[in-house]
Amino acid sequence: MKPGRTLQRKGSPMLLKRSLALLRTLTSATILLAGLGAASAAMAEDKAAILLPGSINDQSWNALGYSILQSLKSHGFATAYTENVADADEAEALRGYASQGYKVVMGHSGRFVSAMEQVAPDFPTTQFIAVSGNEGMAPNVMSVDYNNAQFGCQIGLLAARMSKTGKVAGVYGLEGVPNITAQAGAFRLCATKAGAKVTIIYVKDMEDAAAAKEAALSLIDQGADVLTGKLNAAIAGVVEAAKERNVYVTGRGFDQTKAAPDNVLTNIVEDWPSMLGKTVDEVKAGKPFGTFLQYGYDTAPVTGASLLYAEGTPFSPKVPASVVKELDDMAAQFKSGTLKIAPTQQDARSGS
């Protein structure tokens, strides 16, 4: 054998086997550690759940609730939901999620607050949140909503300024519910202050577009030439009536603008992902809430809602610049706290 030949070989069979064995061992260890890391991350991930009064496929209120839940994934939450929760089953459903270690348990309307107040004392580390409620109980039952009075007031001013007949009107549901009272009452107060005569009609079903359209047509027949309202799927009926009779209307989303671009002046576009996202971030940081948290111009940058005709465009081109300035000035007054409004049930009453 020539000197140096052994050194020129890539490696003996025995050495190669040992190297492969070591590689397999290291690879297995890496996979195991990675698996343990993933499992630890999954175990550490916070969990959020929502109870819905209806189906996530309703293309309305409950579909919105489902989308709110999904938005929490970007805040580090694993999510779960229960649909079609009956009144009698609320407490049991809340307790079920809380007992499984869910950090945030939501109910998609103020109706869940009573059940939350029953269950919450047994689960002090769970934050219970009523979406669109108006009550809380220390230390861990809260409601979240946007400031319906502020935006209702702006819509009232806008309606009065855009009306040619001096008559404006609103179609609402759920008479007496606090956020409806806030928005409808503020609409009346601010439209009246701006010189318009206001009529309000309540319909029985927030989802019944046909009934809402009929109510809107009756208001138009009485001389109203600017309409508004706070409804779920039924708002489409109000917009359809406005389009048929060629009067102005405000809606709740860009779908209304697309349906009647020449008639819609703006929409109150609710920003639930920002409201709930900010709230749950604070909950994760260790801050419990036991109150009603309301977002508006005075809580910027998270205002809870925006007036938008289209993405990036607050108002229809038909709204004069002078009116836009008035509305912007009003928003600035709400932001600074120099303007406050507290509508009553009398302000939100049915009729004129």
CSV table of C-alpha atoms in Angstrom, one decimal:
chain,number,residue,atom,x,y,z
A,1,MET,CA,0.0,0.0,0.0
A,2,LYS,CA,1.3,3.4,-1.0
A,3,PRO,CA,1.8,5.9,1.8
A,4,GLY,CA,-1.1,8.4,2.1
A,5,ARG,CA,-3.6,6.2,0.3
A,6,THR,CA,-5.8,5.8,3.4
A,7,LEU,CA,-6.0,9.6,3.8
A,8,GLN,CA,-7.2,10.0,0.2
A,9,ARG,CA,-10.4,7.9,0.9
A,10,LYS,CA,-13.7,9.6,1.6
A,11,GLY,CA,-14.1,7.4,4.6
A,12,SER,CA,-14.3,3.9,5.7
A,13,PRO,CA,-17.6,1.9,5.7
A,14,MET,CA,-17.6,1.8,9.5
A,15,LEU,CA,-17.0,5.6,9.8
A,16,LEU,CA,-19.7,6.3,7.2
A,17,LYS,CA,-22.2,4.1,9.2
A,18,ARG,CA,-21.3,5.9,12.4
A,19,SER,CA,-21.8,9.3,10.7
A,20,LEU,CA,-25.2,8.4,9.3
A,21,ALA,CA,-26.2,7.0,12.7
A,22,LEU,CA,-25.2,10.3,14.3
A,23,LEU,CA,-27.0,12.3,11.6
A,24,ARG,CA,-30.2,10.3,12.2
A,25,THR,CA,-29.9,10.8,16.0
A,26,LEU,CA,-29.4,14.6,15.6
A,27,THR,CA,-32.3,14.8,13.0
A,28,SER,CA,-34.6,12.9,15.3
A,29,ALA,CA,-33.6,15.1,18.2
A,30,THR,CA,-34.2,18.3,16.1
A,31,ILE,CA,-37.7,17.0,15.1
A,32,LEU,CA,-38.5,16.1,18.6
A,33,LEU,CA,-37.5,19.5,19.9
A,34,ALA,CA,-39.4,21.3,17.1
A,35,GLY,CA,-42.4,19.2,18.0
A,36,LEU,CA,-42.1,20.0,21.6
A,37,GLY,CA,-41.7,23.7,20.7
A,38,ALA,CA,-44.9,23.6,18.6
A,39,ALA,CA,-46.8,21.8,21.3
A,40,SER,CA,-45.6,24.4,23.9
A,41,ALA,CA,-46.7,27.2,21.6
A,42,ALA,CA,-50.1,25.6,21.1
A,43,MET,CA,-50.4,25.1,24.8
A,44,ALA,CA,-49.4,28.7,25.5
A,45,GLU,CA,-51.8,30.2,22.9
A,46,ASP,CA,-54.7,32.0,24.4
A,47,LYS,CA,-58.2,30.9,23.5
A,48,ALA,CA,-61.3,33.0,22.6
A,49,ALA,CA,-64.9,31.9,22.0
A,50,ILE,CA,-68.2,33.5,21.0
A,51,LEU,CA,-71.8,32.5,21.6
A,52,LEU,CA,-74.1,33.4,18.8
A,53,PRO,CA,-77.9,33.8,19.0
A,54,GLY,CA,-78.2,32.6,15.4
A,55,SER,CA,-76.4,31.0,12.5
A,56,ILE,CA,-73.0,32.2,11.1
A,57,ASN,CA,-74.5,31.8,7.6
A,58,ASP,CA,-77.2,34.4,8.1
A,59,GLN,CA,-75.1,37.0,6.1
A,60,SER,CA,-76.1,39.5,8.8
A,61,TRP,CA,-75.6,39.9,12.6
A,62,ASN,CA,-74.3,36.4,13.4
A,63,ALA,CA,-72.0,36.3,10.4
A,64,LEU,CA,-70.5,39.5,11.7
A,65,GLY,CA,-70.0,37.9,15.1
A,66,TYR,CA,-68.1,35.0,13.4
A,67,SER,CA,-65.9,37.5,11.5
A,68,ILE,CA,-65.1,39.3,14.8
A,69,LEU,CA,-64.0,36.0,16.3
A,70,GLN,CA,-61.8,35.2,13.3
A,71,SER,CA,-60.1,38.6,13.6
A,72,LEU,CA,-58.8,37.7,17.0
A,73,LYS,CA,-56.5,35.0,15.5
A,74,SER,CA,-54.1,37.8,14.5
A,75,HIS,CA,-53.9,38.7,18.2
A,76,GLY,CA,-52.7,35.2,19.1
A,77,PHE,CA,-56.0,33.5,20.0
A,78,ALA,CA,-57.2,30.0,19.1
A,79,THR,CA,-61.0,30.3,18.5
A,80,ALA,CA,-64.2,28.4,18.9
A,81,TYR,CA,-67.9,29.3,18.6
A,82,THR,CA,-71.4,28.0,19.3
A,83,GLU,CA,-74.3,28.9,17.1
A,84,ASN,CA,-78.0,29.2,17.8
A,85,VAL,CA,-77.6,29.6,21.6
A,86,ALA,CA,-81.0,29.7,23.3
A,87,ASP,CA,-81.6,32.0,26.2
A,88,ALA,CA,-82.0,29.0,28.6
A,89,ASP,CA,-78.6,27.6,27.5
A,90,GLU,CA,-76.5,30.7,27.8
A,91,ALA,CA,-75.0,30.2,31.3
A,92,GLU,CA,-74.2,26.5,30.6
A,93,ALA,CA,-72.4,27.4,27.3
A,94,LEU,CA,-70.4,30.2,29.0
A,95,ARG,CA,-69.4,28.0,31.8
A,96,GLY,CA,-68.3,25.3,29.4
A,97,TYR,CA,-65.8,27.5,27.6
A,98,ALA,CA,-64.6,29.1,30.8
A,99,SER,CA,-64.0,25.7,32.5
A,100,GLN,CA,-61.9,24.7,29.4
A,101,GLY,CA,-59.5,27.6,30.1
A,102,TYR,CA,-60.8,30.1,27.5
A,103,LYS,CA,-59.3,33.5,28.4
A,104,VAL,CA,-62.0,35.5,26.5
A,105,VAL,CA,-65.6,34.4,26.2
A,106,MET,CA,-67.9,36.6,24.2
A,107,GLY,CA,-71.7,36.8,23.7
A,108,HIS,CA,-72.9,38.4,20.5
A,109,SER,CA,-75.4,40.9,22.0
A,110,GLY,CA,-76.3,42.5,25.2
A,111,ARG,CA,-78.7,39.7,26.1
A,112,PHE,CA,-75.8,37.6,27.3
A,113,VAL,CA,-74.8,40.0,30.2
A,114,SER,CA,-77.2,38.5,32.7
A,115,ALA,CA,-75.8,35.0,32.2
A,116,MET,CA,-72.3,36.3,32.3
A,117,GLU,CA,-72.9,37.9,35.7
A,118,GLN,CA,-74.1,34.5,37.0
A,119,VAL,CA,-71.1,32.6,35.7
A,120,ALA,CA,-68.2,35.1,36.0
A,121,PRO,CA,-67.6,34.9,39.8
A,122,ASP,CA,-66.6,31.2,39.4
A,123,PHE,CA,-64.0,32.1,36.7
A,124,PRO,CA,-62.1,35.2,37.7
A,125,THR,CA,-59.3,34.7,35.1
A,126,THR,CA,-61.8,34.7,32.2
A,127,GLN,CA,-62.8,37.9,30.5
A,128,PHE,CA,-66.5,37.9,29.6
A,129,ILE,CA,-67.5,40.3,26.8
A,130,ALA,CA,-70.9,41.3,25.5
A,131,VAL,CA,-70.6,42.5,22.0
A,132,SER,CA,-72.9,45.6,21.5
A,133,GLY,CA,-74.0,45.5,25.1
A,134,ASN,CA,-74.1,48.4,27.5
A,135,GLU,CA,-73.4,47.0,30.9
A,136,GLY,CA,-70.6,45.5,33.0
A,137,MET,CA,-69.8,43.9,36.3
A,138,ALA,CA,-66.5,44.1,38.1
A,139,PRO,CA,-64.1,42.6,37.8
A,140,ASN,CA,-64.5,40.6,34.6
A,141,VAL,CA,-67.8,41.2,32.8
A,142,MET,CA,-67.9,43.9,30.2
A,143,SER,CA,-69.7,45.3,27.2
A,144,VAL,CA,-68.1,46.8,24.1
A,145,ASP,CA,-69.8,49.1,21.6
A,146,TYR,CA,-69.2,52.1,19.5
A,147,ASN,CA,-70.6,55.5,20.4
A,148,ASN,CA,-74.0,55.3,18.7
A,149,ALA,CA,-74.9,58.8,19.9
A,150,GLN,CA,-72.0,60.5,18.3
A,151,PHE,CA,-72.5,58.9,14.9
A,152,GLY,CA,-76.3,59.2,15.1
A,153,CYS,CA,-75.9,63.0,15.7
A,154,GLN,CA,-73.7,63.4,12.6
A,155,ILE,CA,-76.2,61.5,10.5
A,156,GLY,CA,-78.9,63.8,11.9
A,157,LEU,CA,-77.0,66.9,10.9
A,158,LEU,CA,-76.2,65.5,7.4
A,159,ALA,CA,-79.8,64.5,6.8
A,160,ALA,CA,-81.1,68.0,7.8
A,161,ARG,CA,-78.6,69.7,5.5
A,162,MET,CA,-79.3,67.5,2.5
A,163,SER,CA,-83.1,67.6,2.8
A,164,LYS,CA,-85.1,69.8,0.5
A,165,THR,CA,-88.5,69.2,2.1
A,166,GLY,CA,-87.2,69.8,5.7
A,167,LYS,CA,-88.5,66.3,6.6
A,168,VAL,CA,-86.2,63.4,7.5
A,169,ALA,CA,-86.9,60.0,8.9
A,170,GLY,CA,-85.4,56.9,10.4
A,171,VAL,CA,-86.4,53.2,10.4
A,172,TYR,CA,-85.1,51.2,13.3
A,173,GLY,CA,-85.6,47.9,15.1
A,174,LEU,CA,-85.4,46.8,18.8
A,175,GLU,CA,-87.1,49.8,20.3
A,176,GLY,CA,-85.8,50.5,23.8
A,177,VAL,CA,-82.5,48.8,23.4
A,178,PRO,CA,-79.8,51.2,24.6
A,179,ASN,CA,-77.7,51.5,21.5
A,180,ILE,CA,-80.8,51.9,19.3
A,181,THR,CA,-82.0,54.6,21.7
A,182,ALA,CA,-78.6,56.3,21.5
A,183,GLN,CA,-78.5,56.4,17.7
A,184,ALA,CA,-82.1,57.1,17.0
A,185,GLY,CA,-82.4,59.7,19.7
A,186,ALA,CA,-79.2,61.5,18.6
A,187,PHE,CA,-80.5,61.5,15.1
A,188,ARG,CA,-83.6,63.2,16.1
A,189,LEU,CA,-81.9,65.7,18.5
A,190,CYS,CA,-79.3,66.8,16.0
A,191,ALA,CA,-81.5,66.9,12.9
A,192,THR,CA,-84.1,68.9,14.8
A,193,LYS,CA,-81.4,71.3,16.0
A,194,ALA,CA,-80.4,71.7,12.4
A,195,GLY,CA,-83.9,72.7,11.4
A,196,ALA,CA,-85.5,69.5,10.2
A,197,LYS,CA,-88.7,67.7,11.2
A,198,VAL,CA,-88.0,64.1,12.2
A,199,THR,CA,-90.2,61.0,12.1
A,200,ILE,CA,-89.1,57.6,13.4
A,201,ILE,CA,-90.7,54.2,12.7
A,202,TYR,CA,-89.7,50.9,14.4
A,203,VAL,CA,-90.1,47.5,12.7
A,204,LYS,CA,-90.4,44.2,14.5
A,205,ASP,CA,-87.6,42.3,12.7
A,206,MET,CA,-84.1,43.6,12.2
A,207,GLU,CA,-83.7,41.2,9.3
A,208,ASP,CA,-87.0,41.8,7.4
A,209,ALA,CA,-86.1,43.9,4.4
A,210,ALA,CA,-89.7,43.9,3.0
A,211,ALA,CA,-91.1,45.3,6.2
A,212,ALA,CA,-88.4,47.9,6.4
A,213,LYS,CA,-89.0,48.9,2.8
A,214,GLU,CA,-92.7,49.3,3.5
A,215,ALA,CA,-92.0,51.5,6.5
A,216,ALA,CA,-89.5,53.6,4.4
A,217,LEU,CA,-92.0,54.1,1.6
A,218,SER,CA,-94.6,55.3,4.1
A,219,LEU,CA,-92.2,57.9,5.4
A,220,ILE,CA,-91.4,59.1,1.9
A,221,ASP,CA,-95.1,59.4,1.2
A,222,GLN,CA,-95.2,61.7,4.2
A,223,GLY,CA,-92.6,64.0,2.7
A,224,ALA,CA,-89.3,62.6,4.1
A,225,ASP,CA,-86.5,62.9,1.5
A,226,VAL,CA,-83.6,61.7,3.6
A,227,LEU,CA,-83.8,58.3,5.4
A,228,THR,CA,-81.6,56.5,7.8
A,229,GLY,CA,-81.8,53.6,10.2
A,230,LYS,CA,-80.0,51.0,12.2
A,231,LEU,CA,-81.1,47.5,11.1
A,232,ASN,CA,-79.3,44.3,10.1
A,233,ALA,CA,-80.2,42.7,6.8
A,234,ALA,CA,-83.4,44.9,6.7
A,235,ILE,CA,-81.4,48.0,6.0
A,236,ALA,CA,-81.4,46.8,2.3
A,237,GLY,CA,-85.1,47.5,2.2
A,238,VAL,CA,-84.7,51.1,3.3
A,239,VAL,CA,-82.0,51.6,0.7
A,240,GLU,CA,-84.2,50.0,-2.0
A,241,ALA,CA,-87.1,52.3,-1.1
A,242,ALA,CA,-84.8,55.4,-1.3
A,243,LYS,CA,-83.6,54.3,-4.7
A,244,GLU,CA,-87.1,53.6,-6.1
A,245,ARG,CA,-88.3,57.1,-5.0
A,246,ASN,CA,-85.0,58.9,-5.6
A,247,VAL,CA,-84.4,60.2,-2.2
A,248,TYR,CA,-81.3,60.2,-0.1
A,249,VAL,CA,-80.4,57.5,2.5
A,250,THR,CA,-77.5,56.4,4.8
A,251,GLY,CA,-76.6,52.8,5.3
A,252,ARG,CA,-74.3,50.5,7.3
A,253,GLY,CA,-71.8,49.3,4.7
A,254,PHE,CA,-70.4,49.5,1.2
A,255,ASP,CA,-73.0,47.1,-0.1
A,256,GLN,CA,-75.6,49.8,0.3
A,257,THR,CA,-73.4,52.3,-1.7
A,258,LYS,CA,-73.1,49.7,-4.4
A,259,ALA,CA,-76.8,49.1,-4.5
A,260,ALA,CA,-77.7,52.8,-4.7
A,261,PRO,CA,-74.6,54.9,-5.4
A,262,ASP,CA,-76.7,58.0,-6.4
A,263,ASN,CA,-78.8,57.9,-3.2
A,264,VAL,CA,-76.5,56.8,-0.4
A,265,LEU,CA,-74.8,59.8,1.3
A,266,THR,CA,-72.6,57.8,3.6
A,267,ASN,CA,-72.6,54.7,5.8
A,268,ILE,CA,-71.9,54.1,9.5
A,269,VAL,CA,-69.2,51.4,9.0
A,270,GLU,CA,-68.6,49.6,12.3
A,271,ASP,CA,-65.0,48.5,13.1
A,272,TRP,CA,-65.5,45.6,15.5
A,273,PRO,CA,-62.0,44.0,14.8
A,274,SER,CA,-60.3,47.2,16.0
A,275,MET,CA,-62.6,47.5,19.0
A,276,LEU,CA,-62.3,43.9,20.1
A,277,GLY,CA,-58.6,43.7,19.1
A,278,LYS,CA,-57.6,46.6,21.3
A,279,THR,CA,-59.7,45.2,24.2
A,280,VAL,CA,-58.3,41.7,24.0
A,281,ASP,CA,-54.7,42.9,23.7
A,282,GLU,CA,-55.2,44.7,27.1
A,283,VAL,CA,-56.8,41.6,28.5
A,284,LYS,CA,-53.8,39.5,27.5
A,285,ALA,CA,-51.5,42.1,29.1
A,286,GLY,CA,-53.3,41.5,32.4
A,287,LYS,CA,-56.0,44.2,32.5
A,288,PRO,CA,-59.4,42.9,33.4
A,289,PHE,CA,-62.5,44.9,32.5
A,290,GLY,CA,-65.7,45.1,34.5
A,291,THR,CA,-67.5,48.0,32.8
A,292,PHE,CA,-69.0,49.3,29.6
A,293,LEU,CA,-66.3,50.3,27.2
A,294,GLN,CA,-67.5,52.6,24.4
A,295,TYR,CA,-65.3,53.7,21.5
A,296,GLY,CA,-65.9,56.9,19.7
A,297,TYR,CA,-64.1,60.1,18.4
A,298,ASP,CA,-62.9,60.7,21.9
A,299,THR,CA,-61.0,57.3,22.0
A,300,ALA,CA,-59.0,57.8,18.7
A,301,PRO,CA,-57.2,56.2,17.0
A,302,VAL,CA,-59.8,53.4,17.6
A,303,THR,CA,-63.1,55.2,17.1
A,304,GLY,CA,-65.3,52.2,16.8
A,305,ALA,CA,-66.9,53.3,13.5
A,306,SER,CA,-66.4,55.7,10.6
A,307,LEU,CA,-68.6,57.5,8.2
A,308,LEU,CA,-67.7,56.1,4.8
A,309,TYR,CA,-69.3,56.2,1.4
A,310,ALA,CA,-66.6,54.0,-0.1
A,311,GLU,CA,-63.2,52.8,0.9
A,312,GLY,CA,-61.2,56.0,1.7
A,313,THR,CA,-64.1,58.3,0.8
A,314,PRO,CA,-66.3,59.6,3.7
A,315,PHE,CA,-69.2,61.1,1.7
A,316,SER,CA,-70.9,60.9,-1.6
A,317,PRO,CA,-69.8,63.6,-4.1
A,318,LYS,CA,-73.3,65.0,-3.7
A,319,VAL,CA,-72.5,66.2,-0.2
A,320,PRO,CA,-71.3,69.9,-0.4
A,321,ALA,CA,-67.9,70.8,1.0
A,322,SER,CA,-69.6,73.1,3.5
A,323,VAL,CA,-71.6,70.3,4.9
A,324,VAL,CA,-68.6,68.0,5.1
A,325,LYS,CA,-66.8,70.8,7.1
A,326,GLU,CA,-69.7,71.0,9.5
A,327,LEU,CA,-69.6,67.2,10.0
A,328,ASP,CA,-65.8,67.3,10.5
A,329,ASP,CA,-66.1,70.1,13.0
A,330,MET,CA,-68.7,68.1,14.9
A,331,ALA,CA,-66.3,65.1,15.0
A,332,ALA,CA,-63.6,67.3,16.3
A,333,GLN,CA,-65.9,68.6,19.1
A,334,PHE,CA,-66.7,65.0,20.1
A,335,LYS,CA,-63.0,64.2,20.1
A,336,SER,CA,-62.1,67.1,22.3
A,337,GLY,CA,-65.0,66.6,24.7
A,338,THR,CA,-66.5,70.0,24.1
A,339,LEU,CA,-69.6,68.3,22.6
A,340,LYS,CA,-71.4,65.6,24.5
A,341,ILE,CA,-74.9,64.1,23.8
A,342,ALA,CA,-77.0,61.8,25.9
A,343,PRO,CA,-80.3,60.9,24.1
A,344,THR,CA,-83.3,59.6,26.1
A,345,GLN,CA,-86.0,57.2,25.1
A,346,GLN,CA,-88.3,60.2,24.6
A,347,ASP,CA,-85.8,61.5,22.0
A,348,ALA,CA,-85.9,58.1,20.3
A,349,ARG,CA,-89.7,57.7,20.4
A,350,SER,CA,-91.7,56.4,17.6
A,351,GLY,CA,-93.5,59.0,15.5
A,352,SER,CA,-92.8,62.7,15.1
